[in-house]
Amino acid sequence: METFDLRRKRPVIISGPCSAETEEQTLETCRRIAATGLVDVLRAGVWKPRTRPGTFEGVGLKGLAWMARAKEITGLPIAVEVATSKHVEGALEFGVDVLWVGARTTVNPFSVQDICDALRGSNVTVLIKNPMNPDIELWVGAVQRLQKVGIENIGLIHRGFSAIGGNYRNNPMWHLAIEMRRRMPGLPMICDPSHIVGRRDGLLEVAQKSADLNYDGLIVESHVCPEKAWSDASQQLTPSDLETMLRAVKWRKEAVDKPEFVQALDGFRAQIDQIDAELYDLLSRRMDIAEKIGEVKRDNNVTILQSGRWGDIVERVLAQSGKLRLSRDFLSTILEAIHLESINRQNQVMNKR
Ligand code: PEP
Ligand code: MN
């Protein structure tokens, strides 16, 4: 079987139902989204990891036969989720081109290794979703396990991290996906707006953001009749809504060699580098003063944290949010980081033994 190269085209678009439910629903969805000409790979889950038993847990092997049929009809490669070595064996038998490891599986090195053991010697393409919890070491570890068994075509799927509250079903924590790219350069990164957002509205916004962060593609859930879907009904798109959304996303280039552009960018970057240098120098001087405060407090047997003083600082800085044109969230994050480092430095001074 020919390996599906994730870099064949940017963006690479994967779509299809959350779950294969019936033969008709699977084939009809795949036929209609393939007809848009915008989809490169068809997806469907046939084993569904569900939080509680007794809900729909996937149709199993017969779903693979439906997907194989969809591949025959449309000529498009197919993708399914695998969570055990048995799943891998089944998927390979049915000629599945792309396997993906789900977020609930990436968290568990035993499961990832079990999958890898079944993959040894195969040239199938494997996508790894980020783990449920915001620990990118698990994500890195899963990639390394796949590499160790000789899988060459590996990609990453960013589907967000388990969240309680908040606007979305899962918290994207974009910085973690960016860090993952820095740690694993060269691996394609695909965004899964469906599982990040958890609703139909808002998918385009997240997809566009990923395109502007130079992601390599999207995986989006679609269904002939989303309201009647047996899983993830609130986030799947009809084939025609999928088409509208995919056409709306703007995929920009990472770089152009137009001299005016390069010159303008270089100029701004030089300014940023200069300001950054000043910022870090200021921070360094600020921490030196924190150490001096630590000495005075130590000599007078006074605690590091004085809640009143800290509360005043936070209030004063946040009140300037509008004037500085910096969001309160951003200011809070910076304040917290500075305060923690300051406490650590004072702690070193006060408790040096
Ligand atoms: C899915 O893609 O249908 C799925 C179960 O995703 P995740 O592992 O991201 O929850
Ligand atoms: Mn789903």
Coordinates of C-alpha atoms and ligand atoms in Angstrom, one line a residue:
M1 CA 0.0 0.0 0.0
E2 CA 1.3 3.5 -0.9
T3 CA 1.9 5.6 2.2
F4 CA -0.2 8.7 2.4
D5 CA 2.2 11.7 2.5
L6 CA 0.8 14.4 4.8
R7 CA 2.9 16.9 3.0
R8 CA 1.5 16.1 -0.4
K9 CA -0.4 19.4 -0.2
R10 CA -1.0 22.3 2.3
P11 CA -3.6 22.4 3.7
V12 CA -4.3 18.7 4.0
I13 CA -8.0 18.4 4.8
I14 CA -9.4 15.4 6.7
S15 CA -13.2 15.1 7.2
G16 CA -16.0 12.7 7.9
P17 CA -18.3 11.7 10.7
C18 CA -17.2 11.5 14.3
S19 CA -18.5 7.9 14.2
A20 CA -19.5 5.5 11.5
E21 CA -23.1 4.7 12.5
T22 CA -24.7 2.9 9.6
E23 CA -23.4 2.0 6.2
E24 CA -25.8 4.5 4.6
Q25 CA -24.7 7.4 6.8
T26 CA -21.0 6.6 6.3
L27 CA -21.2 6.3 2.6
E28 CA -23.5 9.2 2.0
T29 CA -21.4 11.5 4.2
C30 CA -18.2 10.4 2.5
R31 CA -19.7 10.7 -1.0
R32 CA -21.0 14.2 -0.4
I33 CA -17.9 15.6 1.2
A34 CA -15.7 14.0 -1.5
A35 CA -17.9 15.7 -4.1
T36 CA -16.8 19.2 -2.8
G37 CA -13.3 18.4 -4.1
L38 CA -11.9 20.0 -0.9
V39 CA -11.3 16.9 1.2
D40 CA -8.1 14.8 0.9
V41 CA -8.8 12.1 3.5
L42 CA -12.0 10.6 4.8
R43 CA -12.3 10.0 8.6
A44 CA -14.6 8.0 10.9
G45 CA -14.4 6.5 14.3
V46 CA -15.4 2.9 14.6
W47 CA -14.3 2.3 18.2
K48 CA -15.4 5.3 20.3
P49 CA -13.7 6.0 23.6
R50 CA -16.7 7.1 25.7
T51 CA -16.6 8.5 29.2
R52 CA -19.4 6.2 30.4
P53 CA -20.3 2.7 29.4
G54 CA -23.7 2.0 27.9
T55 CA -23.5 4.9 25.5
F56 CA -22.7 4.3 21.8
E57 CA -19.2 2.8 21.7
G58 CA -18.8 2.4 17.9
V59 CA -19.8 -0.2 15.4
G60 CA -16.4 -2.0 15.4
L61 CA -15.0 -4.0 12.4
K62 CA -18.0 -3.6 10.2
G63 CA -17.4 0.1 10.2
L64 CA -14.0 -0.6 8.6
A65 CA -15.7 -2.4 5.8
W66 CA -17.9 0.7 5.2
M67 CA -14.9 2.9 5.2
A68 CA -13.1 0.6 2.7
R69 CA -16.2 0.9 0.5
A70 CA -16.1 4.7 0.8
K71 CA -12.5 4.6 -0.3
E72 CA -13.4 2.5 -3.3
I73 CA -16.2 4.8 -4.3
T74 CA -14.4 8.2 -3.8
G75 CA -10.8 7.2 -4.5
L76 CA -9.8 9.0 -1.3
P77 CA -7.6 7.6 1.4
I78 CA -9.3 6.8 4.8
A79 CA -8.5 7.4 8.4
V80 CA -9.7 5.8 11.6
E81 CA -8.8 6.0 15.3
V82 CA -6.9 3.2 16.9
A83 CA -6.5 2.7 20.7
T84 CA -5.2 -0.9 20.9
S85 CA -3.0 -3.4 19.0
K86 CA -6.2 -5.2 18.0
H87 CA -7.6 -2.0 16.4
V88 CA -4.3 -1.6 14.5
E89 CA -4.5 -5.1 13.1
G90 CA -8.1 -4.6 12.0
A91 CA -7.4 -1.3 10.4
L92 CA -4.3 -2.5 8.5
E93 CA -6.3 -5.5 7.3
F94 CA -9.0 -3.2 5.8
G95 CA -6.4 -1.0 4.0
V96 CA -6.8 2.0 6.2
D97 CA -4.3 4.6 5.0
V98 CA -4.1 6.9 8.1
L99 CA -4.4 5.9 11.7
W100 CA -4.9 8.4 14.5
V101 CA -4.2 8.0 18.1
G102 CA -6.9 9.7 20.2
A103 CA -6.4 12.1 23.1
R104 CA -7.5 9.6 25.7
T105 CA -4.8 7.2 24.4
T106 CA -1.9 9.6 24.1
V107 CA -2.0 10.0 27.8
N108 CA -1.2 6.4 28.4
P109 CA 2.3 5.1 27.4
F110 CA 1.2 1.5 27.9
S111 CA -1.5 2.0 25.3
V112 CA 0.7 3.9 22.9
Q113 CA 3.4 1.2 23.2
D114 CA 0.8 -1.5 22.5
I115 CA -0.3 0.3 19.3
C116 CA 3.4 0.8 18.3
D117 CA 4.1 -3.0 18.8
A118 CA 1.4 -3.8 16.3
L119 CA 2.7 -1.1 13.9
R120 CA 6.2 -2.4 13.6
G121 CA 7.1 -3.0 9.9
S122 CA 4.1 -1.1 8.6
N123 CA 4.4 2.0 6.4
V124 CA 1.0 3.4 7.4
T125 CA 0.7 7.1 8.2
V126 CA 0.0 7.9 11.9
L127 CA -1.4 11.0 13.4
I128 CA -1.1 11.6 17.2
K129 CA -3.6 13.8 19.0
N130 CA -2.4 15.9 21.9
P131 CA -3.1 14.2 25.3
M132 CA -6.2 15.3 27.3
N133 CA -4.0 16.9 29.9
P134 CA -1.6 19.7 29.1
D135 CA 1.6 17.7 29.3
I136 CA 3.5 17.8 26.0
E137 CA 6.1 15.3 27.3
L138 CA 3.4 12.6 26.7
W139 CA 2.9 13.9 23.2
V140 CA 6.6 13.9 22.5
G141 CA 6.9 10.5 24.0
A142 CA 4.2 9.1 21.7
V143 CA 6.1 10.4 18.7
Q144 CA 9.3 8.9 19.9
R145 CA 7.6 5.5 20.4
L146 CA 6.3 5.6 16.8
Q147 CA 9.7 6.6 15.5
K148 CA 11.3 3.7 17.4
V149 CA 9.2 1.1 15.6
G150 CA 10.1 2.7 12.2
I151 CA 7.0 4.7 11.4
E152 CA 8.1 7.5 9.1
N153 CA 5.1 9.4 8.2
I154 CA 4.0 10.9 11.5
G155 CA 1.8 14.0 12.0
L156 CA 0.3 15.8 15.0
I157 CA -3.3 16.8 15.7
H158 CA -4.0 19.7 18.0
R159 CA -7.5 19.1 19.6
G160 CA -7.1 21.1 22.7
F161 CA -6.8 20.1 26.4
S162 CA -9.5 19.0 28.8
A163 CA -11.2 22.0 30.3
I164 CA -13.7 22.8 32.9
G165 CA -15.7 25.9 32.1
G166 CA -14.4 28.3 29.5
N167 CA -15.8 29.1 26.0
Y168 CA -14.8 25.9 24.3
R169 CA -15.3 22.2 24.9
N170 CA -11.5 21.9 25.2
N171 CA -8.9 24.6 25.9
P172 CA -6.7 25.1 22.8
M173 CA -3.7 26.3 24.8
W174 CA -2.1 27.4 21.6
H175 CA 1.3 27.9 23.2
L176 CA 1.6 24.2 23.9
A177 CA 1.0 23.3 20.2
I178 CA 3.6 26.0 19.3
E179 CA 6.0 24.5 21.8
M180 CA 5.4 21.0 20.4
R181 CA 6.3 22.3 16.9
R182 CA 9.5 23.8 18.3
R183 CA 10.3 20.5 20.0
M184 CA 9.4 18.3 17.0
P185 CA 10.3 20.4 14.0
G186 CA 9.3 18.9 10.7
L187 CA 6.2 17.1 11.8
P188 CA 3.0 18.4 10.2
M189 CA 0.5 19.9 12.6
I190 CA -3.2 19.6 11.9
C191 CA -5.9 21.5 13.8
D192 CA -9.1 19.8 15.0
P193 CA -11.4 22.7 15.5
S194 CA -14.4 20.3 16.1
H195 CA -13.1 18.9 19.3
I196 CA -11.6 22.2 20.5
V197 CA -14.9 24.2 20.0
G198 CA -17.5 21.5 20.6
R199 CA -20.1 23.5 18.7
R200 CA -20.7 24.3 15.0
D201 CA -20.3 28.1 15.5
G202 CA -16.8 29.1 16.2
L203 CA -15.2 26.4 14.1
L204 CA -14.1 28.9 11.4
E205 CA -12.5 31.2 13.9
V206 CA -10.4 28.4 15.3
A207 CA -9.6 27.0 11.9
Q208 CA -8.5 30.4 10.7
K209 CA -6.3 30.9 13.7
S210 CA -4.5 27.6 13.1
A211 CA -4.0 28.6 9.4
D212 CA -2.4 31.8 10.6
L213 CA -0.2 29.9 13.0
N214 CA 1.1 28.1 9.9
Y215 CA -0.6 24.7 10.6
D216 CA -0.5 22.2 7.8
G217 CA -4.2 21.2 7.7
L218 CA -7.5 20.6 9.4
I219 CA -9.5 17.6 10.6
V220 CA -13.2 18.6 10.8
E221 CA -16.2 16.3 11.7
S222 CA -19.0 16.2 9.2
H223 CA -22.3 14.2 9.0
V224 CA -25.2 14.0 6.5
C225 CA -27.6 14.9 9.4
P226 CA -25.6 16.3 12.3
E227 CA -28.6 16.7 14.6
K228 CA -29.2 13.0 14.5
A229 CA -25.6 12.0 15.0
W230 CA -25.0 9.3 17.6
S231 CA -21.9 11.0 19.0
D232 CA -20.7 14.7 19.0
A233 CA -24.0 15.9 17.4
S234 CA -23.5 19.5 18.4
Q235 CA -20.1 20.0 16.6
Q236 CA -20.5 18.1 13.2
L237 CA -21.2 20.1 10.0
T238 CA -23.4 19.1 7.1
P239 CA -21.4 18.6 3.9
S240 CA -22.6 21.9 2.5
D241 CA -21.6 23.8 5.8
L242 CA -18.3 22.0 5.7
E243 CA -17.7 23.3 2.1
T244 CA -18.7 26.8 3.1
M245 CA -16.3 26.7 6.1
L246 CA -13.4 25.2 4.2
R247 CA -13.7 27.8 1.4
A248 CA -13.7 30.6 4.0
V249 CA -10.4 29.8 5.6
K250 CA -7.6 31.8 4.2
W251 CA -4.3 29.9 3.9
R252 CA -1.4 32.4 3.8
K253 CA 2.2 31.7 2.9
E254 CA 4.9 31.4 5.5
A255 CA 7.2 33.7 3.6
V256 CA 7.6 35.7 0.4
D257 CA 10.9 37.0 -1.0
K258 CA 9.5 40.4 -2.2
P259 CA 12.3 42.8 -1.2
E260 CA 9.9 45.5 0.2
F261 CA 8.3 42.9 2.4
V262 CA 11.6 41.4 3.6
Q263 CA 13.0 44.9 4.3
A264 CA 9.9 46.0 6.3
L265 CA 9.9 42.8 8.3
D266 CA 13.6 43.0 9.1
G267 CA 13.1 46.6 10.2
F268 CA 10.3 45.8 12.6
R269 CA 12.1 42.7 13.9
A270 CA 15.2 44.7 14.7
Q271 CA 13.0 47.1 16.7
I272 CA 11.5 44.1 18.6
D273 CA 14.8 42.6 19.3
Q274 CA 16.0 45.9 20.7
I275 CA 12.9 46.3 22.9
D276 CA 13.2 42.7 24.1
A277 CA 16.8 43.3 25.1
E278 CA 15.7 46.3 27.2
L279 CA 12.8 44.3 28.7
Y280 CA 15.0 41.5 29.9
D281 CA 17.6 43.9 31.2
L282 CA 14.9 45.7 33.2
L283 CA 13.6 42.3 34.5
S284 CA 17.1 41.3 35.6
R285 CA 17.5 44.6 37.4
R286 CA 14.1 44.2 39.0
M287 CA 15.1 40.8 40.4
D288 CA 18.3 42.2 41.8
I289 CA 16.2 44.6 43.8
A290 CA 14.0 41.7 44.9
E291 CA 17.1 40.0 46.3
K292 CA 17.9 43.2 48.3
I293 CA 14.4 43.2 49.7
G294 CA 14.9 39.6 50.6
E295 CA 18.0 40.6 52.6
V296 CA 16.2 43.3 54.5
K297 CA 13.3 41.0 55.3
R298 CA 15.6 38.2 56.4
D299 CA 17.5 40.6 58.7
N300 CA 14.2 41.8 60.2
N301 CA 12.5 38.4 60.3
V302 CA 9.6 39.4 58.1
T303 CA 7.7 37.1 55.7
I304 CA 8.3 37.3 52.0
L305 CA 4.7 37.7 51.0
Q306 CA 2.8 40.7 52.2
S307 CA -0.7 40.3 50.7
G308 CA -1.7 43.9 51.0
R309 CA 1.3 45.1 49.0
W310 CA 0.8 42.5 46.3
G311 CA -2.9 43.3 46.0
D312 CA -2.0 47.0 45.5
I313 CA 0.4 46.2 42.7
V314 CA -2.0 44.0 40.9
E315 CA -4.8 46.6 41.1
R316 CA -2.5 49.4 40.0
V317 CA -1.2 47.6 36.9
L318 CA -4.6 46.1 35.8
A319 CA -6.2 49.6 36.1
Q320 CA -3.8 50.7 33.3
S321 CA -4.9 48.0 30.9
G322 CA -6.9 50.4 28.7
K323 CA -4.2 53.1 28.6
L324 CA -1.5 50.5 27.8
R325 CA -3.7 48.8 25.3
L326 CA -2.7 45.4 26.9
S327 CA -5.4 43.0 27.9
R328 CA -6.1 42.3 31.6
D329 CA -5.4 38.6 30.9
F330 CA -2.0 39.3 29.5
L331 CA -1.1 41.7 32.3
S332 CA -2.2 39.2 34.9
T333 CA 0.0 36.5 33.3
I334 CA 3.1 38.7 33.3
L335 CA 2.4 39.9 36.8
E336 CA 2.1 36.4 38.1
A337 CA 5.4 35.3 36.4
I338 CA 7.3 38.3 37.7
H339 CA 5.9 37.8 41.2
L340 CA 6.7 34.1 41.3
E341 CA 10.3 34.7 40.2
S342 CA 10.6 37.5 42.7
I343 CA 9.4 35.2 45.5
N344 CA 11.8 32.5 44.4
R345 CA 14.7 35.0 44.5
Q346 CA 13.8 36.3 47.9
N347 CA 13.4 32.7 49.1
Q348 CA 16.9 31.9 48.0
V349 CA 18.3 34.8 49.9
M350 CA 16.3 34.2 53.1
N351 CA 16.7 30.5 53.3
K352 CA 20.3 30.1 52.2
R353 CA 21.9 27.5 54.4
Ligands
PEP1 C1 -12.5 11.9 17.5 O1 -11.7 12.4 16.7 O2 -13.7 11.6 17.2 C2 -12.1 11.8 18.9 C3 -12.6 10.8 19.7 O3 -11.3 12.7 19.3 P1 -10.4 13.0 20.6 O4 -9.5 11.9 20.8 O5 -9.7 14.3 20.2 O6 -11.4 13.2 21.7
MN2 MN -15.8 13.2 17.8

